[in-house]
């Protein structure tokens, strides 16, 4: 870690703490409802308490942390109801990205999507739900990137950050990867066919299935 971050409050120290905390939450190293004690985190990351407090405020604005009056901060718990609402928002935005991707993708990008489809199929065949979950994330991210719809991408990154734990839970549910595989392959096929309407419909069908799975918890 740079000396400036270790010794100071400054923007660099805050950014360092922010990145470390965000990664810990997204990777599941910090559990939902876990208390985030500023003094402990400052010591752990070797920055000032002011840097931790500023980082926690940023994470609260991202929806990853909640500030509780007179009790400090904790990792925000995203309820099933909230996860459904977030997924409904994703449906509109990711549908738009799929349309744009079908219209704009290069041949090389279409080949990348085909490779991801094969990797997803292999993960299901190998019974590897964690790899499948990561590839699932990679596929959605790649479609967003290909779309070039920067406003939608920015919104989706914030929404998806709140769904990490639900995504892993769904990936580990018996039979879920097998079910969603066909949905993902349909998305890939429609984009590779350069069919915007079919691409949007495939994304919406997939995320409708995700909502049904969330509600089945």
PDB file of C-alpha atoms in Angstrom:
ATOM      1  CA  UNK A   1       0.000   0.000   0.000  1.00  0.00           C
ATOM      2  CA  UNK A   2       1.405   3.453  -0.853  1.00  0.00           C
ATOM      3  CA  UNK A   3       2.905   5.454   1.995  1.00  0.00           C
ATOM      4  CA  UNK A   4       0.447   8.296   1.380  1.00  0.00           C
ATOM      5  CA  UNK A   5      -2.509   5.991   1.988  1.00  0.00           C
ATOM      6  CA  UNK A   6      -0.976   4.512   5.119  1.00  0.00           C
ATOM      7  CA  UNK A   7      -0.169   7.799   6.745  1.00  0.00           C
ATOM      8  CA  UNK A   8      -2.991  10.081   5.827  1.00  0.00           C
ATOM      9  CA  UNK A   9      -6.640  10.769   5.623  1.00  0.00           C
ATOM     10  CA  UNK A  10      -6.514  12.117   2.050  1.00  0.00           C
ATOM     11  CA  UNK A  11      -8.383  10.985  -1.030  1.00  0.00           C
ATOM     12  CA  UNK A  12      -5.911   8.198  -1.771  1.00  0.00           C
ATOM     13  CA  UNK A  13      -6.417   6.602   1.637  1.00  0.00           C
ATOM     14  CA  UNK A  14     -10.196   6.844   1.257  1.00  0.00           C
ATOM     15  CA  UNK A  15     -10.100   5.255  -2.188  1.00  0.00           C
ATOM     16  CA  UNK A  16      -7.893   2.457  -0.906  1.00  0.00           C
ATOM     17  CA  UNK A  17     -10.324   1.727   1.956  1.00  0.00           C
ATOM     18  CA  UNK A  18     -13.296   2.019  -0.396  1.00  0.00           C
ATOM     19  CA  UNK A  19     -11.903  -0.519  -2.855  1.00  0.00           C
ATOM     20  CA  UNK A  20     -10.958  -2.978  -0.123  1.00  0.00           C
ATOM     21  CA  UNK A  21     -14.312  -2.747   1.627  1.00  0.00           C
ATOM     22  CA  UNK A  22     -16.285  -2.987  -1.606  1.00  0.00           C
ATOM     23  CA  UNK A  23     -14.352  -6.082  -2.649  1.00  0.00           C
ATOM     24  CA  UNK A  24     -14.847  -7.719   0.754  1.00  0.00           C
ATOM     25  CA  UNK A  25     -18.601  -7.166   0.591  1.00  0.00           C
ATOM     26  CA  UNK A  26     -18.984  -8.285  -3.031  1.00  0.00           C
ATOM     27  CA  UNK A  27     -16.898 -11.420  -2.491  1.00  0.00           C
ATOM     28  CA  UNK A  28     -18.920 -12.369   0.575  1.00  0.00           C
ATOM     29  CA  UNK A  29     -16.058 -11.899   3.039  1.00  0.00           C
ATOM     30  CA  UNK A  30     -18.397  -9.608   4.983  1.00  0.00           C
ATOM     31  CA  UNK A  31     -21.845 -11.039   5.625  1.00  0.00           C
ATOM     32  CA  UNK A  32     -25.181  -9.212   5.379  1.00  0.00           C
ATOM     33  CA  UNK A  33     -25.964  -7.345   8.624  1.00  0.00           C
ATOM     34  CA  UNK A  34     -22.316  -7.570   9.749  1.00  0.00           C
ATOM     35  CA  UNK A  35     -21.360  -4.494  11.790  1.00  0.00           C
ATOM     36  CA  UNK A  36     -18.646  -2.315  10.308  1.00  0.00           C
ATOM     37  CA  UNK A  37     -16.724  -0.795  13.204  1.00  0.00           C
ATOM     38  CA  UNK A  38     -14.696   2.197  12.068  1.00  0.00           C
ATOM     39  CA  UNK A  39     -11.846   1.787  14.563  1.00  0.00           C
ATOM     40  CA  UNK A  40     -11.395  -1.895  13.721  1.00  0.00           C
ATOM     41  CA  UNK A  41     -11.465  -1.279   9.984  1.00  0.00           C
ATOM     42  CA  UNK A  42      -9.028   1.626  10.268  1.00  0.00           C
ATOM     43  CA  UNK A  43      -6.583  -0.655  12.058  1.00  0.00           C
ATOM     44  CA  UNK A  44      -7.177  -3.537   9.631  1.00  0.00           C
ATOM     45  CA  UNK A  45      -6.557  -1.414   6.527  1.00  0.00           C
ATOM     46  CA  UNK A  46      -3.954   0.843   8.134  1.00  0.00           C
ATOM     47  CA  UNK A  47      -5.757   4.090   7.331  1.00  0.00           C
ATOM     48  CA  UNK A  48      -7.388   6.773   9.451  1.00  0.00           C
ATOM     49  CA  UNK A  49     -10.865   6.456  10.894  1.00  0.00           C
ATOM     50  CA  UNK A  50     -11.883   9.489   8.807  1.00  0.00           C
ATOM     51  CA  UNK A  51     -10.899   7.594   5.649  1.00  0.00           C
ATOM     52  CA  UNK A  52     -13.021   4.619   6.718  1.00  0.00           C
ATOM     53  CA  UNK A  53     -15.980   6.857   7.512  1.00  0.00           C
ATOM     54  CA  UNK A  54     -15.765   8.529   4.101  1.00  0.00           C
ATOM     55  CA  UNK A  55     -15.530   5.140   2.372  1.00  0.00           C
ATOM     56  CA  UNK A  56     -18.577   3.857   4.271  1.00  0.00           C
ATOM     57  CA  UNK A  57     -20.571   6.899   3.178  1.00  0.00           C
ATOM     58  CA  UNK A  58     -19.725   6.142  -0.450  1.00  0.00           C
ATOM     59  CA  UNK A  59     -20.716   2.499   0.000  1.00  0.00           C
ATOM     60  CA  UNK A  60     -23.997   3.588   1.573  1.00  0.00           C
ATOM     61  CA  UNK A  61     -24.742   5.640  -1.550  1.00  0.00           C
ATOM     62  CA  UNK A  62     -24.041   2.506  -3.624  1.00  0.00           C
ATOM     63  CA  UNK A  63     -26.539   0.499  -1.582  1.00  0.00           C
ATOM     64  CA  UNK A  64     -23.935  -1.878  -0.136  1.00  0.00           C
ATOM     65  CA  UNK A  65     -23.829  -0.420   3.381  1.00  0.00           C
ATOM     66  CA  UNK A  66     -26.519   1.052   5.602  1.00  0.00           C
ATOM     67  CA  UNK A  67     -25.955   3.667   8.271  1.00  0.00           C
ATOM     68  CA  UNK A  68     -27.999   3.140  11.428  1.00  0.00           C
ATOM     69  CA  UNK A  69     -28.549   6.162  13.612  1.00  0.00           C
ATOM     70  CA  UNK A  70     -26.496   6.012  16.819  1.00  0.00           C
ATOM     71  CA  UNK A  71     -25.316   2.498  15.927  1.00  0.00           C
ATOM     72  CA  UNK A  72     -22.843   3.004  13.103  1.00  0.00           C
ATOM     73  CA  UNK A  73     -22.778   1.036   9.851  1.00  0.00           C
ATOM     74  CA  UNK A  74     -23.446  -2.518   8.720  1.00  0.00           C
ATOM     75  CA  UNK A  75     -23.481  -4.473   5.491  1.00  0.00           C
ATOM     76  CA  UNK A  76     -26.907  -3.884   3.984  1.00  0.00           C
ATOM     77  CA  UNK A  77     -29.333  -6.771   3.876  1.00  0.00           C
ATOM     78  CA  UNK A  78     -31.085  -6.995   0.509  1.00  0.00           C
ATOM     79  CA  UNK A  79     -34.440  -8.682   1.028  1.00  0.00           C
ATOM     80  CA  UNK A  80     -36.042 -10.972  -1.525  1.00  0.00           C
ATOM     81  CA  UNK A  81     -38.611  -8.251  -2.243  1.00  0.00           C
ATOM     82  CA  UNK A  82     -35.841  -5.763  -2.985  1.00  0.00           C
ATOM     83  CA  UNK A  83     -33.974  -8.311  -5.093  1.00  0.00           C
ATOM     84  CA  UNK A  84     -37.125  -8.810  -7.189  1.00  0.00           C
ATOM     85  CA  UNK A  85     -37.522  -5.056  -7.683  1.00  0.00           C
ATOM     86  CA  UNK A  86     -33.875  -4.702  -8.679  1.00  0.00           C
ATOM     87  CA  UNK A  87     -34.235  -7.568 -11.152  1.00  0.00           C
ATOM     88  CA  UNK A  88     -37.323  -5.922 -12.654  1.00  0.00           C
ATOM     89  CA  UNK A  89     -35.216  -2.800 -13.261  1.00  0.00           C
ATOM     90  CA  UNK A  90     -32.465  -4.961 -14.721  1.00  0.00           C
ATOM     91  CA  UNK A  91     -34.984  -6.443 -17.135  1.00  0.00           C
ATOM     92  CA  UNK A  92     -35.582  -3.098 -18.831  1.00  0.00           C
ATOM     93  CA  UNK A  93     -31.929  -2.036 -18.856  1.00  0.00           C
ATOM     94  CA  UNK A  94     -30.423  -5.374 -19.864  1.00  0.00           C
ATOM     95  CA  UNK A  95     -33.086  -5.776 -22.527  1.00  0.00           C
ATOM     96  CA  UNK A  96     -31.944  -2.458 -23.984  1.00  0.00           C
ATOM     97  CA  UNK A  97     -28.302  -3.574 -23.852  1.00  0.00           C
ATOM     98  CA  UNK A  98     -29.161  -6.825 -25.630  1.00  0.00           C
ATOM     99  CA  UNK A  99     -30.887  -4.866 -28.416  1.00  0.00           C
ATOM    100  CA  UNK A 100     -27.847  -2.615 -28.825  1.00  0.00           C
ATOM    101  CA  UNK A 101     -25.448  -5.580 -28.689  1.00  0.00           C
ATOM    102  CA  UNK A 102     -27.375  -7.410 -31.427  1.00  0.00           C
ATOM    103  CA  UNK A 103     -27.144  -4.304 -33.588  1.00  0.00           C
ATOM    104  CA  UNK A 104     -23.519  -3.382 -32.882  1.00  0.00           C
ATOM    105  CA  UNK A 105     -21.534  -6.573 -32.205  1.00  0.00           C
ATOM    106  CA  UNK A 106     -18.538  -7.340 -34.375  1.00  0.00           C
ATOM    107  CA  UNK A 107     -17.852 -10.849 -35.632  1.00  0.00           C
ATOM    108  CA  UNK A 108     -15.063 -11.182 -33.059  1.00  0.00           C
ATOM    109  CA  UNK A 109     -17.422 -10.173 -30.246  1.00  0.00           C
ATOM    110  CA  UNK A 110     -20.009 -12.681 -31.426  1.00  0.00           C
ATOM    111  CA  UNK A 111     -17.307 -15.350 -31.279  1.00  0.00           C
ATOM    112  CA  UNK A 112     -16.551 -14.308 -27.681  1.00  0.00           C
ATOM    113  CA  UNK A 113     -20.203 -14.820 -26.764  1.00  0.00           C
ATOM    114  CA  UNK A 114     -20.139 -18.258 -28.375  1.00  0.00           C
ATOM    115  CA  UNK A 115     -17.057 -19.127 -26.303  1.00  0.00           C
ATOM    116  CA  UNK A 116     -18.868 -18.040 -23.136  1.00  0.00           C
ATOM    117  CA  UNK A 117     -21.817 -20.220 -24.098  1.00  0.00           C
ATOM    118  CA  UNK A 118     -19.534 -23.234 -24.432  1.00  0.00           C
ATOM    119  CA  UNK A 119     -17.902 -22.458 -21.094  1.00  0.00           C
ATOM    120  CA  UNK A 120     -21.307 -22.195 -19.412  1.00  0.00           C
ATOM    121  CA  UNK A 121     -22.335 -25.554 -20.874  1.00  0.00           C
ATOM    122  CA  UNK A 122     -19.105 -27.135 -19.638  1.00  0.00           C
ATOM    123  CA  UNK A 123     -19.597 -25.755 -16.118  1.00  0.00           C
ATOM    124  CA  UNK A 124     -23.064 -27.320 -15.983  1.00  0.00           C
ATOM    125  CA  UNK A 125     -21.783 -30.622 -17.369  1.00  0.00           C
ATOM    126  CA  UNK A 126     -18.964 -30.617 -14.792  1.00  0.00           C
ATOM    127  CA  UNK A 127     -21.351 -29.858 -11.929  1.00  0.00           C
ATOM    128  CA  UNK A 128     -19.421 -26.676 -11.055  1.00  0.00           C
ATOM    129  CA  UNK A 129     -21.991 -24.103  -9.874  1.00  0.00           C
ATOM    130  CA  UNK A 130     -19.439 -21.545  -8.662  1.00  0.00           C
ATOM    131  CA  UNK A 131     -17.724 -21.398 -12.050  1.00  0.00           C
ATOM    132  CA  UNK A 132     -21.157 -21.224 -13.652  1.00  0.00           C
ATOM    133  CA  UNK A 133     -22.071 -18.261 -11.445  1.00  0.00           C
ATOM    134  CA  UNK A 134     -18.910 -16.391 -12.428  1.00  0.00           C
ATOM    135  CA  UNK A 135     -19.464 -17.144 -16.127  1.00  0.00           C
ATOM    136  CA  UNK A 136     -23.074 -16.013 -15.787  1.00  0.00           C
ATOM    137  CA  UNK A 137     -21.789 -12.692 -14.465  1.00  0.00           C
ATOM    138  CA  UNK A 138     -19.195 -12.514 -17.256  1.00  0.00           C
ATOM    139  CA  UNK A 139     -21.818 -13.102 -19.959  1.00  0.00           C
ATOM    140  CA  UNK A 140     -24.129 -10.353 -18.749  1.00  0.00           C
ATOM    141  CA  UNK A 141     -21.155  -7.994 -18.371  1.00  0.00           C
ATOM    142  CA  UNK A 142     -19.887  -8.783 -21.877  1.00  0.00           C
ATOM    143  CA  UNK A 143     -23.297  -8.099 -23.428  1.00  0.00           C
ATOM    144  CA  UNK A 144     -23.405  -4.767 -21.593  1.00  0.00           C
ATOM    145  CA  UNK A 145     -19.916  -3.890 -22.828  1.00  0.00           C
ATOM    146  CA  UNK A 146     -20.732  -4.790 -26.428  1.00  0.00           C
ATOM    147  CA  UNK A 147     -23.891  -2.686 -26.304  1.00  0.00           C
ATOM    148  CA  UNK A 148     -21.960   0.556 -25.864  1.00  0.00           C
ATOM    149  CA  UNK A 149     -24.925   1.891 -23.861  1.00  0.00           C
ATOM    150  CA  UNK A 150     -22.827   3.597 -21.188  1.00  0.00           C
ATOM    151  CA  UNK A 151     -25.694   5.075 -19.173  1.00  0.00           C
ATOM    152  CA  UNK A 152     -27.428   1.704 -18.835  1.00  0.00           C
ATOM    153  CA  UNK A 153     -24.119   0.023 -17.993  1.00  0.00           C
ATOM    154  CA  UNK A 154     -23.452   2.454 -15.145  1.00  0.00           C
ATOM    155  CA  UNK A 155     -26.915   1.938 -13.695  1.00  0.00           C
ATOM    156  CA  UNK A 156     -26.659  -1.841 -14.005  1.00  0.00           C
ATOM    157  CA  UNK A 157     -23.298  -1.984 -12.240  1.00  0.00           C
ATOM    158  CA  UNK A 158     -24.831  -0.313  -9.197  1.00  0.00           C
ATOM    159  CA  UNK A 159     -27.907  -2.534  -9.264  1.00  0.00           C
ATOM    160  CA  UNK A 160     -25.962  -5.762  -9.734  1.00  0.00           C
ATOM    161  CA  UNK A 161     -23.607  -5.004  -6.848  1.00  0.00           C
ATOM    162  CA  UNK A 162     -26.565  -5.373  -4.490  1.00  0.00           C
ATOM    163  CA  UNK A 163     -27.479  -8.817  -5.834  1.00  0.00           C
ATOM    164  CA  UNK A 164     -24.180 -10.653  -5.407  1.00  0.00           C
ATOM    165  CA  UNK A 165     -25.282 -12.836  -2.501  1.00  0.00           C
ATOM    166  CA  UNK A 166     -28.607 -13.709  -4.126  1.00  0.00           C
ATOM    167  CA  UNK A 167     -26.774 -14.598  -7.339  1.00  0.00           C
ATOM    168  CA  UNK A 168     -24.496 -17.057  -5.553  1.00  0.00           C
ATOM    169  CA  UNK A 169     -27.410 -18.557  -3.645  1.00  0.00           C
ATOM    170  CA  UNK A 170     -29.315 -19.163  -6.865  1.00  0.00           C
ATOM    171  CA  UNK A 171     -26.259 -20.698  -8.525  1.00  0.00           C
ATOM    172  CA  UNK A 172     -25.961 -23.194  -5.669  1.00  0.00           C
ATOM    173  CA  UNK A 173     -29.627 -24.195  -5.774  1.00  0.00           C
ATOM    174  CA  UNK A 174     -30.106 -27.710  -7.124  1.00  0.00           C
ATOM    175  CA  UNK A 175     -31.132 -27.653 -10.780  1.00  0.00           C
ATOM    176  CA  UNK A 176     -30.918 -23.885 -11.215  1.00  0.00           C
ATOM    177  CA  UNK A 177     -27.792 -23.792 -13.435  1.00  0.00           C
ATOM    178  CA  UNK A 178     -29.308 -26.418 -15.733  1.00  0.00           C
ATOM    179  CA  UNK A 179     -32.481 -24.361 -16.033  1.00  0.00           C
ATOM    180  CA  UNK A 180     -30.781 -21.030 -16.653  1.00  0.00           C
ATOM    181  CA  UNK A 181     -28.266 -22.492 -19.130  1.00  0.00           C
ATOM    182  CA  UNK A 182     -30.871 -22.758 -21.872  1.00  0.00           C
ATOM    183  CA  UNK A 183     -31.947 -19.178 -21.150  1.00  0.00           C
ATOM    184  CA  UNK A 184     -28.381 -17.892 -21.457  1.00  0.00           C
ATOM    185  CA  UNK A 185     -27.795 -19.843 -24.648  1.00  0.00           C
ATOM    186  CA  UNK A 186     -30.984 -18.338 -26.108  1.00  0.00           C
ATOM    187  CA  UNK A 187     -29.651 -14.850 -25.340  1.00  0.00           C
ATOM    188  CA  UNK A 188     -26.373 -15.670 -27.060  1.00  0.00           C
ATOM    189  CA  UNK A 189     -28.092 -17.214 -30.071  1.00  0.00           C
ATOM    190  CA  UNK A 190     -30.357 -14.191 -30.586  1.00  0.00           C
ATOM    191  CA  UNK A 191     -27.477 -11.706 -30.398  1.00  0.00           C
ATOM    192  CA  UNK A 192     -25.355 -13.856 -32.716  1.00  0.00           C
ATOM    193  CA  UNK A 193     -28.274 -13.903 -35.141  1.00  0.00           C
ATOM    194  CA  UNK A 194     -28.248 -10.075 -34.963  1.00  0.00           C
ATOM    195  CA  UNK A 195     -31.936 -10.153 -34.044  1.00  0.00           C
ATOM    196  CA  UNK A 196     -32.571  -7.257 -31.614  1.00  0.00           C
ATOM    197  CA  UNK A 197     -36.179  -8.194 -30.832  1.00  0.00           C
ATOM    198  CA  UNK A 198     -35.318 -11.818 -30.093  1.00  0.00           C
ATOM    199  CA  UNK A 199     -32.354 -10.707 -27.974  1.00  0.00           C
ATOM    200  CA  UNK A 200     -34.530  -8.461 -25.826  1.00  0.00           C
ATOM    201  CA  UNK A 201     -37.173 -11.169 -25.471  1.00  0.00           C
ATOM    202  CA  UNK A 202     -34.525 -13.727 -24.436  1.00  0.00           C
ATOM    203  CA  UNK A 203     -33.134 -11.418 -21.749  1.00  0.00           C
ATOM    204  CA  UNK A 204     -36.587 -10.644 -20.410  1.00  0.00           C
ATOM    205  CA  UNK A 205     -37.490 -14.348 -20.343  1.00  0.00           C
ATOM    206  CA  UNK A 206     -34.279 -15.145 -18.469  1.00  0.00           C
ATOM    207  CA  UNK A 207     -34.771 -12.425 -15.858  1.00  0.00           C
ATOM    208  CA  UNK A 208     -38.421 -13.390 -15.425  1.00  0.00           C
ATOM    209  CA  UNK A 209     -37.122 -16.847 -14.572  1.00  0.00           C
ATOM    210  CA  UNK A 210     -34.685 -15.304 -12.087  1.00  0.00           C
ATOM    211  CA  UNK A 211     -37.568 -13.483 -10.398  1.00  0.00           C
ATOM    212  CA  UNK A 212     -39.554 -16.724 -10.134  1.00  0.00           C
ATOM    213  CA  UNK A 213     -36.505 -18.398  -8.567  1.00  0.00           C
ATOM    214  CA  UNK A 214     -36.034 -15.551  -6.080  1.00  0.00           C
ATOM    215  CA  UNK A 215     -39.670 -15.748  -5.028  1.00  0.00           C
ATOM    216  CA  UNK A 216     -39.357 -19.504  -4.540  1.00  0.00           C
ATOM    217  CA  UNK A 217     -36.836 -18.946  -1.701  1.00  0.00           C
TER     218      UNK A 217
END
